[in-house]
């Protein structure tokens, strides 16, 4: 069986996996090892009918009904984490490491792809300001409802949000002007990750970076939980990366992935972080 590889953009041999629900079944590319959804929903479905704010509610209710005890434990764990570490924001730390010093000299332009309501960027702008830095926030959001909320918040901070899917939104950004691109829990939703990466390169400044957070398909929790792993979302998540497949995607798209510290790819964590730069 063959399908178009999200990494190589060409037909590749795939094998069907047992991970499936509601007619959505994942496959694995034999050449690269990437696990992906071969028939992802069209972009326009993500604007309203499959918008993130709606699918999240549906998925939360499904998990509550299928695993009520586990759902309660998970909710309690998250609540405890918020209380114990109320100011924790890993992506803000990654962003500061990438462009923090420069932001003290001039306002840096940070583009958040899949910005949602803008919570991450607003927090990031606040944190940078507290450290003497300045940020011009830019966002791209495919959900019509979320993009409107985020745009109002970004404009109050001197920025804006583009209502579009990532591929269409990128072409509306000025060439060579973005210092940092953030994809925080976004890349797993993008059906054409290599095309996106290739289109991002012209938008980045010569020394620009891309900061990524994605579910880690190689995590121990995924192995233990199997088909019940929290990283599976049908049909929202269309690509399932490991550190190796994410690095491969970066390399074939013209980027260098910086070495991931152990803390950015902990095997018992469901998520991993990575920073890319143009070769």
Tab-separated table of N, CA and C in Angstrom, residues 18-180:
chain	number	residue	atom	x	y	z
A	18	UNK	N	-2.643	-0.543	14.119
A	18	UNK	CA	-3.881	-0.868	14.841
A	18	UNK	C	-4.476	0.357	15.517
A	19	UNK	N	-3.817	1.503	15.399
A	19	UNK	CA	-4.312	2.730	16.005
A	19	UNK	C	-5.383	3.326	15.099
A	20	UNK	N	-6.632	3.271	15.514
A	20	UNK	CA	-7.728	3.781	14.697
A	20	UNK	C	-8.946	4.059	15.572
A	21	UNK	N	-9.815	4.920	15.052
A	21	UNK	CA	-11.088	5.207	15.717
A	21	UNK	C	-11.980	5.973	14.753
A	22	UNK	N	-13.248	5.606	14.754
A	22	UNK	CA	-14.268	6.299	13.963
A	22	UNK	C	-13.908	6.387	12.477
A	23	UNK	N	-13.269	5.338	11.958
A	23	UNK	CA	-12.927	5.308	10.546
A	23	UNK	C	-11.596	5.948	10.198
A	24	UNK	N	-10.915	6.523	11.181
A	24	UNK	CA	-9.600	7.126	10.965
A	24	UNK	C	-8.531	6.126	11.411
A	25	UNK	N	-7.638	5.744	10.518
A	25	UNK	CA	-6.609	4.763	10.839
A	25	UNK	C	-5.227	5.294	10.473
A	26	UNK	N	-4.284	5.116	11.376
A	26	UNK	CA	-2.926	5.581	11.153
A	26	UNK	C	-2.115	4.558	10.374
A	27	UNK	N	-1.112	5.070	9.647
A	27	UNK	CA	-0.180	4.216	8.925
A	27	UNK	C	1.237	4.645	9.283
A	28	UNK	N	2.194	3.768	8.992
A	28	UNK	CA	3.609	4.091	9.217
A	28	UNK	C	4.362	4.013	7.884
A	29	UNK	N	5.113	5.059	7.591
A	29	UNK	CA	5.943	5.073	6.390
A	29	UNK	C	7.127	4.138	6.618
A	30	UNK	N	7.263	3.141	5.769
A	30	UNK	CA	8.337	2.161	5.937
A	30	UNK	C	9.708	2.805	5.732
A	31	UNK	N	9.793	3.798	4.852
A	31	UNK	CA	11.061	4.452	4.545
A	31	UNK	C	11.552	5.340	5.678
A	32	UNK	N	10.655	6.084	6.302
A	32	UNK	CA	11.059	7.066	7.312
A	32	UNK	C	10.680	6.694	8.741
A	33	UNK	N	9.673	5.831	8.894
A	33	UNK	CA	9.191	5.498	10.230
A	33	UNK	C	8.145	6.462	10.746
A	34	UNK	N	7.817	7.502	9.964
A	34	UNK	CA	6.820	8.465	10.415
A	34	UNK	C	5.435	7.837	10.445
A	35	UNK	N	4.716	8.061	11.524
A	35	UNK	CA	3.330	7.611	11.658
A	35	UNK	C	2.432	8.795	11.314
A	36	UNK	N	1.451	8.573	10.433
A	36	UNK	CA	0.604	9.684	10.013
A	36	UNK	C	-0.774	9.200	9.588
A	37	UNK	N	-1.677	10.164	9.466
A	37	UNK	CA	-3.041	9.902	9.014
A	37	UNK	C	-3.070	10.123	7.503
A	38	UNK	N	-3.333	9.076	6.718
A	38	UNK	CA	-3.221	9.201	5.263
A	38	UNK	C	-4.345	10.006	4.613
A	39	UNK	N	-5.448	10.190	5.309
A	39	UNK	CA	-6.590	10.912	4.733
A	39	UNK	C	-7.030	12.044	5.658
A	40	UNK	N	-6.162	13.038	5.883
A	40	UNK	CA	-6.495	14.121	6.819
A	40	UNK	C	-7.657	14.966	6.314
A	41	UNK	N	-8.385	15.604	7.227
A	41	UNK	CA	-9.506	16.468	6.816
A	41	UNK	C	-8.994	17.701	6.088
A	42	UNK	N	-9.787	18.288	5.208
A	42	UNK	CA	-9.366	19.495	4.482
A	42	UNK	C	-9.240	20.684	5.421
A	43	UNK	N	-8.439	21.650	5.011
A	43	UNK	CA	-8.199	22.817	5.855
A	43	UNK	C	-9.486	23.561	6.215
A	44	UNK	N	-10.415	23.668	5.257
A	44	UNK	CA	-11.618	24.455	5.545
A	44	UNK	C	-12.488	23.830	6.625
A	45	UNK	N	-12.342	22.496	6.845
A	45	UNK	CA	-13.096	21.852	7.923
A	45	UNK	C	-12.595	22.297	9.289
A	46	UNK	N	-11.328	22.737	9.338
A	46	UNK	CA	-10.737	23.158	10.606
A	46	UNK	C	-11.167	24.564	11.007
A	47	UNK	N	-11.798	25.268	10.095
A	47	UNK	CA	-12.229	26.629	10.404
A	47	UNK	C	-13.441	26.643	11.329
A	48	UNK	N	-14.370	25.685	11.125
A	48	UNK	CA	-15.578	25.669	11.937
A	48	UNK	C	-15.959	24.267	12.419
A	49	UNK	N	-16.298	23.351	11.490
A	49	UNK	CA	-16.837	22.048	11.884
A	49	UNK	C	-15.861	21.228	12.712
A	50	UNK	N	-14.551	21.330	12.420
A	50	UNK	CA	-13.540	20.602	13.195
A	50	UNK	C	-12.591	21.569	13.898
A	51	UNK	N	-13.083	22.756	14.211
A	51	UNK	CA	-12.252	23.750	14.891
A	51	UNK	C	-11.765	23.204	16.233
A	52	UNK	N	-10.567	23.619	16.603
A	52	UNK	CA	-9.917	23.063	17.794
A	52	UNK	C	-10.774	23.228	19.039
A	53	UNK	N	-11.395	24.393	19.216
A	53	UNK	CA	-12.164	24.632	20.442
A	53	UNK	C	-13.373	23.712	20.542
A	54	UNK	N	-13.857	23.200	19.412
A	54	UNK	CA	-14.979	22.270	19.439
A	54	UNK	C	-14.499	20.828	19.594
A	55	UNK	N	-13.475	20.467	18.835
A	55	UNK	CA	-12.979	19.087	18.901
A	55	UNK	C	-12.386	18.761	20.266
A	56	UNK	N	-11.833	19.764	20.935
A	56	UNK	CA	-11.271	19.546	22.269
A	56	UNK	C	-12.351	19.155	23.267
A	57	UNK	N	-13.478	19.819	23.204
A	57	UNK	CA	-14.594	19.499	24.096
A	57	UNK	C	-15.101	18.082	23.823
A	58	UNK	N	-15.235	17.740	22.551
A	58	UNK	CA	-15.697	16.399	22.175
A	58	UNK	C	-14.725	15.344	22.667
A	59	UNK	N	-13.430	15.580	22.482
A	59	UNK	CA	-12.421	14.600	22.891
A	59	UNK	C	-12.385	14.459	24.413
A	60	UNK	N	-12.508	15.557	25.127
A	60	UNK	CA	-12.503	15.496	26.593
A	60	UNK	C	-13.681	14.664	27.112
A	61	UNK	N	-14.853	14.856	26.504
A	61	UNK	CA	-16.031	14.102	26.915
A	61	UNK	C	-15.887	12.629	26.562
A	62	UNK	N	-15.306	12.342	25.408
A	62	UNK	CA	-15.097	10.936	25.017
A	62	UNK	C	-14.202	10.222	26.025
A	63	UNK	N	-13.145	10.888	26.430
A	63	UNK	CA	-12.221	10.277	27.386
A	63	UNK	C	-12.871	10.141	28.757
A	64	UNK	N	-13.702	11.105	29.123
A	64	UNK	CA	-14.373	11.024	30.420
A	64	UNK	C	-15.308	9.821	30.478
A	65	UNK	N	-15.963	9.540	29.363
A	65	UNK	CA	-16.894	8.419	29.335
A	65	UNK	C	-16.187	7.072	29.182
A	66	UNK	N	-15.126	7.025	28.389
A	66	UNK	CA	-14.447	5.759	28.138
A	66	UNK	C	-13.537	5.347	29.293
A	67	UNK	N	-12.927	6.340	29.966
A	67	UNK	CA	-12.038	6.053	31.094
A	67	UNK	C	-12.294	7.065	32.208
A	68	UNK	N	-13.413	6.963	32.893
A	68	UNK	CA	-13.771	7.972	33.895
A	68	UNK	C	-12.743	8.136	35.008
A	69	UNK	N	-12.207	7.023	35.516
A	69	UNK	CA	-11.224	7.107	36.593
A	69	UNK	C	-9.937	7.765	36.116
A	70	UNK	N	-9.454	7.330	34.963
A	70	UNK	CA	-8.218	7.897	34.425
A	70	UNK	C	-8.403	9.368	34.107
A	71	UNK	N	-9.588	9.750	33.609
A	71	UNK	CA	-9.862	11.151	33.280
A	71	UNK	C	-9.822	12.016	34.539
A	72	UNK	N	-10.354	11.492	35.641
A	72	UNK	CA	-10.336	12.242	36.898
A	72	UNK	C	-8.908	12.400	37.413
A	73	UNK	N	-8.124	11.329	37.330
A	73	UNK	CA	-6.737	11.391	37.783
A	73	UNK	C	-5.946	12.383	36.938
A	74	UNK	N	-6.174	12.347	35.621
A	74	UNK	CA	-5.471	13.260	34.725
A	74	UNK	C	-5.824	14.706	35.029
A	75	UNK	N	-7.099	14.994	35.250
A	75	UNK	CA	-7.533	16.351	35.557
A	75	UNK	C	-6.936	16.827	36.881
A	76	UNK	N	-6.905	15.917	37.872
A	76	UNK	CA	-6.341	16.259	39.174
A	76	UNK	C	-4.850	16.545	39.068
A	77	UNK	N	-4.149	15.729	38.277
A	77	UNK	CA	-2.710	15.917	38.083
A	77	UNK	C	-2.414	17.280	37.463
A	78	UNK	N	-3.201	17.650	36.457
A	78	UNK	CA	-3.007	18.938	35.804
A	78	UNK	C	-3.281	20.090	36.768
A	79	UNK	N	-4.308	19.930	37.601
A	79	UNK	CA	-4.642	20.976	38.567
A	79	UNK	C	-3.517	21.155	39.581
A	80	UNK	N	-2.957	20.051	40.051
A	80	UNK	CA	-1.848	20.103	41.010
A	80	UNK	C	-0.636	20.774	40.371
A	81	UNK	N	-0.371	20.412	39.109
A	81	UNK	CA	0.773	20.993	38.418
A	81	UNK	C	0.615	22.499	38.270
A	82	UNK	N	-0.616	22.939	37.957
A	82	UNK	CA	-0.850	24.382	37.813
A	82	UNK	C	-0.642	25.104	39.140
A	83	UNK	N	-1.031	24.466	40.246
A	83	UNK	CA	-0.892	25.098	41.560
A	83	UNK	C	0.553	25.107	42.038
A	84	UNK	N	1.269	24.015	41.759
A	84	UNK	CA	2.653	23.900	42.207
A	84	UNK	C	3.580	24.752	41.342
A	85	UNK	N	3.314	24.762	40.019
A	85	UNK	CA	4.151	25.516	39.088
A	85	UNK	C	3.278	26.484	38.275
A	86	UNK	N	2.698	27.468	38.946
A	86	UNK	CA	1.748	28.366	38.259
A	86	UNK	C	2.381	29.220	37.173
A	87	UNK	N	3.678	29.447	37.248
A	87	UNK	CA	4.337	30.339	36.293
A	87	UNK	C	5.195	29.579	35.282
A	88	UNK	N	5.059	28.284	35.239
A	88	UNK	CA	5.876	27.492	34.316
A	88	UNK	C	5.393	27.692	32.878
A	89	UNK	N	6.307	27.997	31.998
A	89	UNK	CA	5.995	28.138	30.579
A	89	UNK	C	7.266	27.800	29.806
A	90	UNK	N	7.392	26.540	29.460
A	90	UNK	CA	8.595	26.046	28.794
A	90	UNK	C	8.849	26.767	27.476
A	91	UNK	N	7.811	26.997	26.685
A	91	UNK	CA	8.007	27.626	25.382
A	91	UNK	C	8.525	29.052	25.517
A	92	UNK	N	8.109	29.762	26.556
A	92	UNK	CA	8.622	31.112	26.770
A	92	UNK	C	10.120	31.078	27.052
A	93	UNK	N	10.562	30.064	27.779
A	93	UNK	CA	11.992	29.922	28.059
A	93	UNK	C	12.765	29.627	26.781
A	94	UNK	N	12.185	28.773	25.937
A	94	UNK	CA	12.823	28.458	24.662
A	94	UNK	C	12.914	29.715	23.801
A	95	UNK	N	11.834	30.494	23.785
A	95	UNK	CA	11.801	31.724	22.990
A	95	UNK	C	12.834	32.727	23.488
A	96	UNK	N	12.944	32.863	24.816
A	96	UNK	CA	13.910	33.811	25.366
A	96	UNK	C	15.337	33.397	25.021
A	97	UNK	N	15.610	32.109	25.065
A	97	UNK	CA	16.946	31.618	24.704
A	97	UNK	C	17.281	31.951	23.252
A	98	UNK	N	16.255	31.948	22.393
A	98	UNK	CA	16.477	32.175	20.967
A	98	UNK	C	16.653	33.650	20.626
A	99	UNK	N	15.808	34.528	21.190
A	99	UNK	CA	15.828	35.936	20.763
A	99	UNK	C	15.772	36.924	21.926
A	100	UNK	N	15.948	36.446	23.134
A	100	UNK	CA	15.828	37.309	24.300
A	100	UNK	C	16.806	38.475	24.307
A	101	UNK	N	18.079	38.194	24.061
A	101	UNK	CA	19.088	39.261	24.083
A	101	UNK	C	18.807	40.304	23.012
A	102	UNK	N	18.406	39.846	21.817
A	102	UNK	CA	18.120	40.769	20.730
A	102	UNK	C	16.920	41.665	21.065
A	103	UNK	N	15.949	41.091	21.829
A	103	UNK	CA	14.736	41.848	22.157
A	103	UNK	C	15.022	43.016	23.093
A	104	UNK	N	16.192	43.023	23.730
A	104	UNK	CA	16.566	44.142	24.585
A	104	UNK	C	17.144	45.299	23.767
A	105	UNK	N	17.504	44.983	22.514
A	105	UNK	CA	18.070	45.995	21.623
A	105	UNK	C	17.001	46.602	20.730
A	106	UNK	N	16.084	45.769	20.260
A	106	UNK	CA	15.003	46.197	19.370
A	106	UNK	C	13.828	45.249	19.545
A	107	UNK	N	12.611	45.659	19.191
A	107	UNK	CA	11.469	44.749	19.263
A	107	UNK	C	11.656	43.588	18.276
A	108	UNK	N	11.535	42.382	18.746
A	108	UNK	CA	11.660	41.214	17.868
A	108	UNK	C	10.269	40.782	17.410
A	109	UNK	N	10.192	40.310	16.176
A	109	UNK	CA	8.929	39.865	15.614
A	109	UNK	C	8.818	38.352	15.813
A	110	UNK	N	7.813	37.943	16.565
A	110	UNK	CA	7.597	36.521	16.840
A	110	UNK	C	6.261	36.108	16.250
A	111	UNK	N	6.289	35.062	15.441
A	111	UNK	CA	5.096	34.562	14.768
A	111	UNK	C	4.663	33.254	15.422
A	112	UNK	N	3.451	33.237	15.937
A	112	UNK	CA	2.884	32.053	16.576
A	112	UNK	C	1.891	31.406	15.615
A	113	UNK	N	2.264	30.248	15.056
A	113	UNK	CA	1.387	29.543	14.118
A	113	UNK	C	0.458	28.632	14.907
A	114	UNK	N	-0.836	28.795	14.698
A	114	UNK	CA	-1.814	28.071	15.500
A	114	UNK	C	-1.916	28.694	16.872
A	115	UNK	N	-2.087	30.018	16.897
A	115	UNK	CA	-1.980	30.772	18.153
A	115	UNK	C	-3.191	30.636	19.064
A	116	UNK	N	-4.302	30.027	18.585
A	116	UNK	CA	-5.487	29.893	19.425
A	116	UNK	C	-6.032	31.256	19.826
A	117	UNK	N	-6.342	31.418	21.102
A	117	UNK	CA	-6.834	32.705	21.592
A	117	UNK	C	-5.705	33.664	21.952
A	118	UNK	N	-4.462	33.208	21.810
A	118	UNK	CA	-3.326	34.084	22.053
A	118	UNK	C	-2.733	34.009	23.439
A	119	UNK	N	-3.160	33.057	24.262
A	119	UNK	CA	-2.671	32.984	25.640
A	119	UNK	C	-1.148	32.875	25.721
A	120	UNK	N	-0.571	31.990	24.899
A	120	UNK	CA	0.875	31.799	24.947
A	120	UNK	C	1.614	33.081	24.599
A	121	UNK	N	1.212	33.746	23.537
A	121	UNK	CA	1.920	34.935	23.096
A	121	UNK	C	1.765	36.086	24.081
A	122	UNK	N	0.589	36.257	24.637
A	122	UNK	CA	0.389	37.324	25.619
A	122	UNK	C	1.287	37.090	26.832
A	123	UNK	N	1.382	35.845	27.271
A	123	UNK	CA	2.254	35.509	28.391
A	123	UNK	C	3.713	35.750	28.015
A	124	UNK	N	4.068	35.393	26.787
A	124	UNK	CA	5.452	35.571	26.331
A	124	UNK	C	5.818	37.054	26.280
A	125	UNK	N	4.933	37.873	25.746
A	125	UNK	CA	5.184	39.319	25.673
A	125	UNK	C	5.388	39.896	27.071
A	126	UNK	N	4.569	39.441	28.007
A	126	UNK	CA	4.670	39.913	29.388
A	126	UNK	C	5.995	39.504	30.010
A	127	UNK	N	6.391	38.261	29.777
A	127	UNK	CA	7.657	37.770	30.337
A	127	UNK	C	8.848	38.511	29.738
A	128	UNK	N	8.829	38.725	28.426
A	128	UNK	CA	9.921	39.462	27.788
A	128	UNK	C	10.017	40.874	28.356
A	129	UNK	N	8.865	41.532	28.521
A	129	UNK	CA	8.858	42.891	29.051
A	129	UNK	C	9.462	42.935	30.448
A	130	UNK	N	9.164	41.908	31.250
A	130	UNK	CA	9.707	41.849	32.597
A	130	UNK	C	11.211	41.682	32.624
A	131	UNK	N	11.769	41.200	31.517
A	131	UNK	CA	13.216	41.000	31.410
A	131	UNK	C	13.874	42.085	30.562
A	132	UNK	N	13.098	43.131	30.260
A	132	UNK	CA	13.651	44.245	29.509
A	132	UNK	C	13.608	44.078	28.003
A	133	UNK	N	12.806	43.141	27.525
A	133	UNK	CA	12.714	42.905	26.091
A	133	UNK	C	11.393	43.377	25.516
A	134	UNK	N	11.336	43.496	24.181
A	134	UNK	CA	10.118	43.949	23.505
A	134	UNK	C	9.798	43.001	22.347
A	135	UNK	N	8.506	42.731	22.168
A	135	UNK	CA	8.051	41.780	21.154
A	135	UNK	C	6.915	42.375	20.333
A	136	UNK	N	6.961	42.148	19.022
A	136	UNK	CA	5.825	42.442	18.144
A	136	UNK	C	5.151	41.096	17.872
A	137	UNK	N	3.955	40.857	18.439
A	137	UNK	CA	3.317	39.545	18.308
A	137	UNK	C	2.524	39.411	17.007
A	138	UNK	N	2.757	38.318	16.311
A	138	UNK	CA	2.027	38.014	15.076
A	138	UNK	C	1.482	36.597	15.226
A	139	UNK	N	0.279	36.367	14.727
A	139	UNK	CA	-0.305	35.037	14.830
A	139	UNK	C	-0.957	34.604	13.534
A	140	UNK	N	-1.057	33.283	13.373
A	140	UNK	CA	-1.836	32.679	12.296
A	140	UNK	C	-2.751	31.660	12.950
A	141	UNK	N	-4.047	31.733	12.680
A	141	UNK	CA	-5.002	30.822	13.307
A	141	UNK	C	-6.090	30.441	12.312
A	142	UNK	N	-6.343	29.123	12.182
A	142	UNK	CA	-7.305	28.635	11.203
A	142	UNK	C	-8.739	28.668	11.721
A	143	UNK	N	-8.915	28.663	13.042
A	143	UNK	CA	-10.256	28.746	13.608
A	143	UNK	C	-10.751	30.184	13.540
A	144	UNK	N	-11.896	30.390	12.915
A	144	UNK	CA	-12.416	31.741	12.753
A	144	UNK	C	-12.706	32.392	14.101
A	145	UNK	N	-13.334	31.643	15.009
A	145	UNK	CA	-13.695	32.204	16.313
A	145	UNK	C	-12.459	32.551	17.137
A	146	UNK	N	-11.489	31.648	17.172
A	146	UNK	CA	-10.289	31.894	17.966
A	146	UNK	C	-9.445	33.017	17.389
A	147	UNK	N	-9.387	33.096	16.066
A	147	UNK	CA	-8.564	34.135	15.440
A	147	UNK	C	-9.094	35.534	15.781
A	148	UNK	N	-10.397	35.684	15.877
A	148	UNK	CA	-10.973	36.985	16.208
A	148	UNK	C	-10.594	37.393	17.627
A	149	UNK	N	-10.653	36.447	18.549
A	149	UNK	CA	-10.296	36.754	19.933
A	149	UNK	C	-8.817	37.113	20.042
A	150	UNK	N	-7.980	36.323	19.371
A	150	UNK	CA	-6.545	36.565	19.446
A	150	UNK	C	-6.156	37.874	18.779
A	151	UNK	N	-6.802	38.207	17.673
A	151	UNK	CA	-6.453	39.429	16.951
A	151	UNK	C	-6.683	40.662	17.821
A	152	UNK	N	-7.766	40.683	18.562
A	152	UNK	CA	-8.035	41.821	19.441
A	152	UNK	C	-6.939	41.960	20.495
A	153	UNK	N	-6.478	40.849	21.021
A	153	UNK	CA	-5.440	40.877	22.054
A	153	UNK	C	-4.086	41.280	21.468
A	154	UNK	N	-3.762	40.741	20.273
A	154	UNK	CA	-2.474	41.045	19.649
A	154	UNK	C	-2.397	42.509	19.217
A	155	UNK	N	-3.507	43.058	18.696
A	155	UNK	CA	-3.496	44.443	18.242
A	155	UNK	C	-3.278	45.402	19.409
A	156	UNK	N	-3.779	45.013	20.574
A	156	UNK	CA	-3.552	45.839	21.758
A	156	UNK	C	-2.073	45.859	22.151
A	157	UNK	N	-1.318	44.869	21.654
A	157	UNK	CA	0.107	44.775	21.948
A	157	UNK	C	0.961	45.196	20.756
A	158	UNK	N	0.314	45.756	19.726
A	158	UNK	CA	1.054	46.230	18.572
A	158	UNK	C	1.235	45.219	17.462
A	159	UNK	N	0.491	44.111	17.516
A	159	UNK	CA	0.632	43.081	16.500
A	159	UNK	C	-0.678	42.792	15.796
A	160	UNK	N	-0.801	41.571	15.262
A	160	UNK	CA	-2.015	41.184	14.558
A	160	UNK	C	-2.083	39.674	14.422
A	161	UNK	N	-3.270	39.161	14.075
A	161	UNK	CA	-3.475	37.744	13.816
A	161	UNK	C	-4.091	37.588	12.432
A	162	UNK	N	-3.545	36.669	11.658
A	162	UNK	CA	-4.043	36.377	10.319
A	162	UNK	C	-4.977	35.173	10.399
A	163	UNK	N	-6.204	35.338	9.946
A	163	UNK	CA	-7.166	34.238	9.923
A	163	UNK	C	-6.940	33.436	8.642
A	164	UNK	N	-6.294	32.275	8.772
A	164	UNK	CA	-5.989	31.431	7.620
A	164	UNK	C	-5.345	30.150	8.119
A	165	UNK	N	-5.290	29.149	7.241
A	165	UNK	CA	-4.472	27.987	7.574
A	165	UNK	C	-3.010	28.411	7.469
A	166	UNK	N	-2.126	27.597	7.990
A	166	UNK	CA	-0.723	27.995	8.085
A	166	UNK	C	-0.108	28.316	6.727
A	167	UNK	N	-0.374	27.485	5.729
A	167	UNK	CA	0.238	27.681	4.412
A	167	UNK	C	-0.213	28.989	3.777
A	168	UNK	N	-1.510	29.297	3.863
A	168	UNK	CA	-2.009	30.544	3.290
A	168	UNK	C	-1.591	31.750	4.125
A	169	UNK	N	-1.527	31.567	5.434
A	169	UNK	CA	-1.169	32.680	6.306
A	169	UNK	C	0.277	33.108	6.154
A	170	UNK	N	1.162	32.157	5.916
A	170	UNK	CA	2.579	32.469	5.807
A	170	UNK	C	2.872	33.399	4.631
A	171	UNK	N	2.222	33.171	3.507
A	171	UNK	CA	2.517	33.978	2.323
A	171	UNK	C	2.083	35.433	2.508
A	172	UNK	N	1.330	35.706	3.560
A	172	UNK	CA	0.898	37.075	3.831
A	172	UNK	C	1.844	37.782	4.803
A	173	UNK	N	2.925	37.110	5.172
A	173	UNK	CA	3.930	37.717	6.045
A	173	UNK	C	5.054	38.303	5.198
A	174	UNK	N	5.663	39.376	5.670
A	174	UNK	CA	6.733	40.032	4.930
A	174	UNK	C	7.995	39.170	4.905
A	175	UNK	N	8.674	39.177	3.776
A	175	UNK	CA	9.871	38.368	3.584
A	175	UNK	C	10.992	38.807	4.525
A	176	UNK	N	11.624	37.840	5.167
A	176	UNK	CA	12.813	38.087	5.970
A	176	UNK	C	12.631	38.941	7.197
A	177	UNK	N	11.421	38.988	7.754
A	177	UNK	CA	11.158	39.913	8.869
A	177	UNK	C	10.903	39.237	10.209
A	178	UNK	N	10.736	37.915	10.222
A	178	UNK	CA	10.353	37.221	11.459
A	178	UNK	C	11.600	36.674	12.151
A	179	UNK	N	11.769	37.032	13.410
A	179	UNK	CA	12.939	36.588	14.172
A	179	UNK	C	12.755	35.195	14.750
A	180	UNK	N	11.520	34.864	15.107
A	180	UNK	CA	11.254	33.558	15.705
A	180	UNK	C	9.853	33.109	15.325
